mmCIF file of C-alpha atoms in Angstrom:
data_model
loop_
_atom_site.group_PDB
_atom_site.id
_atom_site.type_symbol
_atom_site.label_atom_id
_atom_site.label_comp_id
_atom_site.label_asym_id
_atom_site.label_seq_id
_atom_site.Cartn_x
_atom_site.Cartn_y
_atom_site.Cartn_z
ATOM 1 C CA MET F 1 120.438 131.859 99.648
ATOM 2 C CA LYS F 2 118.033 129.255 98.205
ATOM 3 C CA GLN F 3 117.677 127.710 101.658
ATOM 4 C CA ILE F 4 116.598 131.032 103.171
ATOM 5 C CA GLY F 5 113.971 131.500 100.452
ATOM 6 C CA LEU F 6 112.721 127.966 101.012
ATOM 7 C CA MET F 7 112.499 128.516 104.781
ATOM 8 C CA ILE F 8 110.516 131.737 104.281
ATOM 9 C CA LEU F 9 108.117 129.895 101.955
ATOM 10 C CA ILE F 10 107.641 127.045 104.444
ATOM 11 C CA VAL F 11 107.082 129.378 107.412
ATOM 12 C CA THR F 12 104.631 131.532 105.440
ATOM 13 C CA THR F 13 102.695 128.454 104.312
ATOM 14 C CA CYS F 14 102.525 127.049 107.836
ATOM 15 C CA PHE F 15 101.268 130.309 109.289
ATOM 16 C CA GLY F 16 98.622 130.470 106.582
ATOM 17 C CA CYS F 17 97.381 127.005 107.495
ATOM 18 C CA SER F 18 96.985 127.620 111.180
ATOM 19 C CA GLY F 19 95.291 131.013 111.026
ATOM 20 C CA ASN F 20 91.658 131.973 110.969
ATOM 21 C CA PHE F 21 89.520 130.223 108.439
ATOM 22 C CA ASP F 22 87.319 132.358 106.189
ATOM 23 C CA ILE F 23 83.985 130.532 105.858
ATOM 24 C CA GLU F 24 82.806 132.860 103.069
ATOM 25 C CA ASN F 25 85.997 132.515 101.021
ATOM 26 C CA PRO F 26 87.346 129.129 102.110
ATOM 27 C CA ASP F 27 90.684 127.653 101.168
ATOM 28 C CA VAL F 28 90.483 123.908 100.478
ATOM 29 C CA ARG F 29 94.093 123.273 101.528
ATOM 30 C CA GLN F 30 93.592 125.018 104.854
ATOM 31 C CA PHE F 31 90.277 123.221 105.418
ATOM 32 C CA VAL F 32 91.852 119.790 104.819
ATOM 33 C CA THR F 33 94.837 120.649 107.026
ATOM 34 C CA GLN F 34 92.516 121.717 109.837
ATOM 35 C CA LEU F 35 90.371 118.599 109.492
ATOM 36 C CA LYS F 36 93.477 116.422 109.676
ATOM 37 C CA ASP F 37 95.037 118.182 112.661
ATOM 38 C CA GLY F 38 91.749 118.708 114.517
ATOM 39 C CA SER F 39 91.926 122.504 114.506
ATOM 40 C CA TYR F 40 88.842 123.293 112.384
ATOM 41 C CA ASN F 41 86.693 125.276 114.796
ATOM 42 C CA GLN F 42 84.011 127.183 112.913
ATOM 43 C CA TYR F 43 80.749 126.813 114.825
ATOM 44 C CA TYR F 44 77.267 128.234 114.833
ATOM 45 C CA LYS F 45 76.830 129.787 118.246
ATOM 46 C CA GLY F 46 73.914 129.599 120.653
ATOM 47 C CA GLU F 47 72.406 132.522 122.537
ATOM 48 C CA ASP F 48 74.959 132.133 125.309
ATOM 49 C CA GLY F 49 77.886 131.788 122.901
ATOM 50 C CA GLU F 50 78.093 128.005 123.195
ATOM 51 C CA ASN F 51 79.073 125.940 120.163
ATOM 52 C CA LEU F 52 76.027 124.354 118.536
ATOM 53 C CA TRP F 53 77.375 122.634 115.395
ATOM 54 C CA THR F 54 80.154 123.139 112.906
ATOM 55 C CA VAL F 55 79.687 125.415 109.902
ATOM 56 C CA PHE F 56 80.201 123.973 106.437
ATOM 57 C CA PRO F 57 82.396 126.349 104.351
ATOM 58 C CA GLU F 58 80.897 128.187 101.377
ATOM 59 C CA PHE F 59 82.787 126.220 98.759
ATOM 60 C CA THR F 60 81.865 126.644 95.084
ATOM 61 C CA LEU F 61 82.223 124.519 91.944
ATOM 62 C CA LYS F 62 85.728 125.908 91.429
ATOM 63 C CA ASP F 63 86.788 124.149 94.666
ATOM 64 C CA ILE F 64 85.718 120.677 93.516
ATOM 65 C CA PRO F 65 88.923 119.722 91.622
ATOM 66 C CA LEU F 66 91.073 120.304 94.702
ATOM 67 C CA LEU F 67 88.592 118.512 96.972
ATOM 68 C CA LEU F 68 88.737 115.556 94.580
ATOM 69 C CA GLU F 69 92.525 115.675 94.578
ATOM 70 C CA TYR F 70 92.613 115.454 98.382
ATOM 71 C CA ALA F 71 89.918 112.740 98.336
ATOM 72 C CA LYS F 72 92.573 110.169 97.440
ATOM 73 C CA ASP F 73 93.543 110.225 101.139
ATOM 74 C CA THR F 74 91.571 107.444 102.838
ATOM 75 C CA THR F 75 93.051 108.071 106.280
ATOM 76 C CA LEU F 76 90.656 107.617 109.189
ATOM 77 C CA ILE F 77 90.659 110.735 111.371
ATOM 78 C CA SER F 78 89.821 110.608 115.054
ATOM 79 C CA PRO F 79 88.490 112.447 116.937
ATOM 80 C CA CYS F 80 86.040 113.663 114.322
ATOM 81 C CA ASP F 81 83.831 116.014 116.320
ATOM 82 C CA HIS F 82 85.227 119.027 114.412
ATOM 83 C CA PHE F 83 83.970 117.935 110.958
ATOM 84 C CA PRO F 84 81.031 119.941 109.569
ATOM 85 C CA VAL F 85 78.174 117.478 109.122
ATOM 86 C CA ASN F 86 74.438 117.672 108.534
ATOM 87 C CA PRO F 87 73.097 119.288 111.734
ATOM 88 C CA ILE F 88 69.658 117.664 111.440
ATOM 89 C CA SER F 89 71.104 114.169 111.593
ATOM 90 C CA SER F 90 70.998 112.174 114.787
ATOM 91 C CA ILE F 91 72.934 109.371 113.100
ATOM 92 C CA PRO F 92 76.630 109.277 113.994
ATOM 93 C CA PRO F 93 78.579 110.220 110.835
ATOM 94 C CA TRP F 94 81.552 108.045 111.491
ATOM 95 C CA ARG F 95 82.976 104.610 111.378
ATOM 96 C CA ALA F 96 85.256 102.912 113.890
ATOM 97 C CA ASP F 97 89.024 102.966 113.442
ATOM 98 C CA LYS F 98 91.262 99.983 114.263
ATOM 99 C CA ASN F 99 91.160 100.936 117.960
ATOM 100 C CA GLY F 100 87.375 101.161 118.013
ATOM 101 C CA LYS F 101 87.382 104.978 118.180
ATOM 102 C CA SER F 102 84.928 107.071 116.191
ATOM 103 C CA ALA F 103 86.546 108.215 112.950
ATOM 104 C CA ILE F 104 85.741 109.754 109.572
ATOM 105 C CA MET F 105 87.511 108.672 106.370
ATOM 106 C CA LEU F 106 88.933 111.870 104.926
ATOM 107 C CA GLY F 107 88.542 110.954 101.238
ATOM 108 C CA GLU F 108 84.944 109.862 101.686
ATOM 109 C CA TYR F 109 84.173 113.056 103.600
ATOM 110 C CA LEU F 110 85.714 115.218 100.863
ATOM 111 C CA LEU F 111 83.590 113.448 98.233
ATOM 112 C CA TRP F 112 80.553 114.213 100.420
ATOM 113 C CA SER F 113 81.735 117.831 100.537
ATOM 114 C CA ALA F 114 81.941 117.923 96.736
ATOM 115 C CA GLU F 115 78.433 116.461 96.531
ATOM 116 C CA THR F 116 77.237 119.135 98.976
ATOM 117 C CA ILE F 117 78.553 121.826 96.633
ATOM 118 C CA ILE F 118 76.952 120.184 93.599
ATOM 119 C CA ASN F 119 73.551 119.766 95.310
ATOM 120 C CA GLY F 120 73.579 123.090 97.120
ATOM 121 C CA HIS F 121 72.706 121.177 100.309
ATOM 122 C CA PHE F 122 73.895 118.140 102.229
ATOM 123 C CA PRO F 123 73.348 115.042 100.069
ATOM 124 C CA SER F 124 72.579 112.826 103.045
ATOM 125 C CA LEU F 125 72.323 112.711 106.789
ATOM 126 C CA THR F 126 75.802 111.220 107.076
ATOM 127 C CA PRO F 127 79.014 111.383 105.006
ATOM 128 C CA LEU F 128 79.060 107.623 104.475
ATOM 129 C CA LEU F 129 78.898 105.792 101.156
ATOM 130 C CA ARG F 130 77.445 102.371 100.500
ATOM 131 C CA GLN F 131 76.410 100.232 97.559
ATOM 132 C CA ALA F 132 72.672 100.285 96.901
ATOM 133 C CA SER F 133 72.763 96.543 96.158
ATOM 134 C CA ASP F 134 74.295 95.745 99.578
ATOM 135 C CA SER F 135 71.352 94.735 101.767
ATOM 136 C CA GLN F 136 73.582 94.933 104.853
ATOM 137 C CA ASN F 137 74.267 98.682 104.323
ATOM 138 C CA ARG F 138 77.993 98.084 104.778
ATOM 139 C CA VAL F 139 80.136 101.222 104.452
ATOM 140 C CA LEU F 140 82.775 101.206 101.743
ATOM 141 C CA ASN F 141 86.441 100.497 102.444
ATOM 142 C CA GLY F 142 89.338 102.654 101.253
ATOM 143 C CA LYS F 143 89.785 100.862 97.916
ATOM 144 C CA GLU F 144 86.086 101.238 97.168
ATOM 145 C CA ILE F 145 86.197 104.936 98.082
ATOM 146 C CA LEU F 146 88.963 105.386 95.500
ATOM 147 C CA ILE F 147 86.710 103.746 92.885
ATOM 148 C CA VAL F 148 83.956 106.221 93.758
ATOM 149 C CA ARG F 149 86.501 109.057 93.657
ATOM 150 C CA GLN F 150 87.249 108.086 90.060
ATOM 151 C CA LYS F 151 83.537 108.362 89.275
ATOM 152 C CA TYR F 152 83.618 111.921 90.656
ATOM 153 C CA LEU F 153 86.710 112.734 88.590
ATOM 154 C CA ASP F 154 85.000 111.374 85.468
ATOM 155 C CA TRP F 155 81.890 113.403 86.307
ATOM 156 C CA TRP F 156 84.016 116.521 86.736
ATOM 157 C CA ASN F 157 85.632 116.058 83.328
ATOM 158 C CA ASP F 158 82.308 115.307 81.600
ATOM 159 C CA TYR F 159 79.960 117.717 83.391
ATOM 160 C CA GLY F 160 81.394 119.706 86.282
ATOM 161 C CA LYS F 161 83.975 121.663 84.292
ATOM 162 C CA LYS F 162 81.120 122.885 82.117
ATOM 163 C CA GLY F 163 79.051 123.903 85.146
ATOM 164 C CA ASN F 164 76.467 121.213 84.398
ATOM 165 C CA VAL F 165 75.213 119.971 87.749
ATOM 166 C CA SER F 166 71.947 118.544 86.406
ATOM 167 C CA VAL F 167 73.671 115.149 86.205
ATOM 168 C CA LEU F 168 74.994 113.993 89.569
ATOM 169 C CA PRO F 169 78.283 112.104 89.956
ATOM 170 C CA LEU F 170 76.681 108.926 91.299
ATOM 171 C CA SER F 171 73.821 108.835 88.758
ATOM 172 C CA GLY F 172 73.700 105.440 87.071
ATOM 173 C CA THR F 173 76.031 103.828 89.607
ATOM 174 C CA ASP F 174 75.391 101.388 92.456
ATOM 175 C CA TYR F 175 76.732 103.883 95.015
ATOM 176 C CA LEU F 176 74.737 106.183 97.242
ATOM 177 C CA TRP F 177 75.095 108.368 100.301
ATOM 178 C CA MET F 178 73.598 106.954 103.511
#
């Protein structure tokens, strides 16, 4: 009997993940699942119905803790043409994976998403972090992204929970968005 209940729960959860995504009332878990499996497909449409660019979900402050939880995943995802990015940027928002393919680091992207919520707009042209003191503008590796994630978690505990977005998570650090 327990196995039947478990199967129903698993099937229900899977169907929920693959269904339509509600931009106005987004689900972080579904968003992350769709980014990982390449199925996120919310686009602004042109006059002829063609896809112009991906729509960033209307996340709110309440979504930040779960985004930060998922940001511990530093997997490189390729292809990455389905990620909502700043539409005014002509700079590619990705890095190269071990095979040389364009990729986005999920954890870094989710931190950028949290920063987008905090700012009320995209914090940069690209979802890439670097150290301000690095004159070579090198992007951060996975271990460094986890250090920055901790800064966001600390910010959440000190400011975000209280709704105080006047102090930004990277204020006073050597990290910035490219």
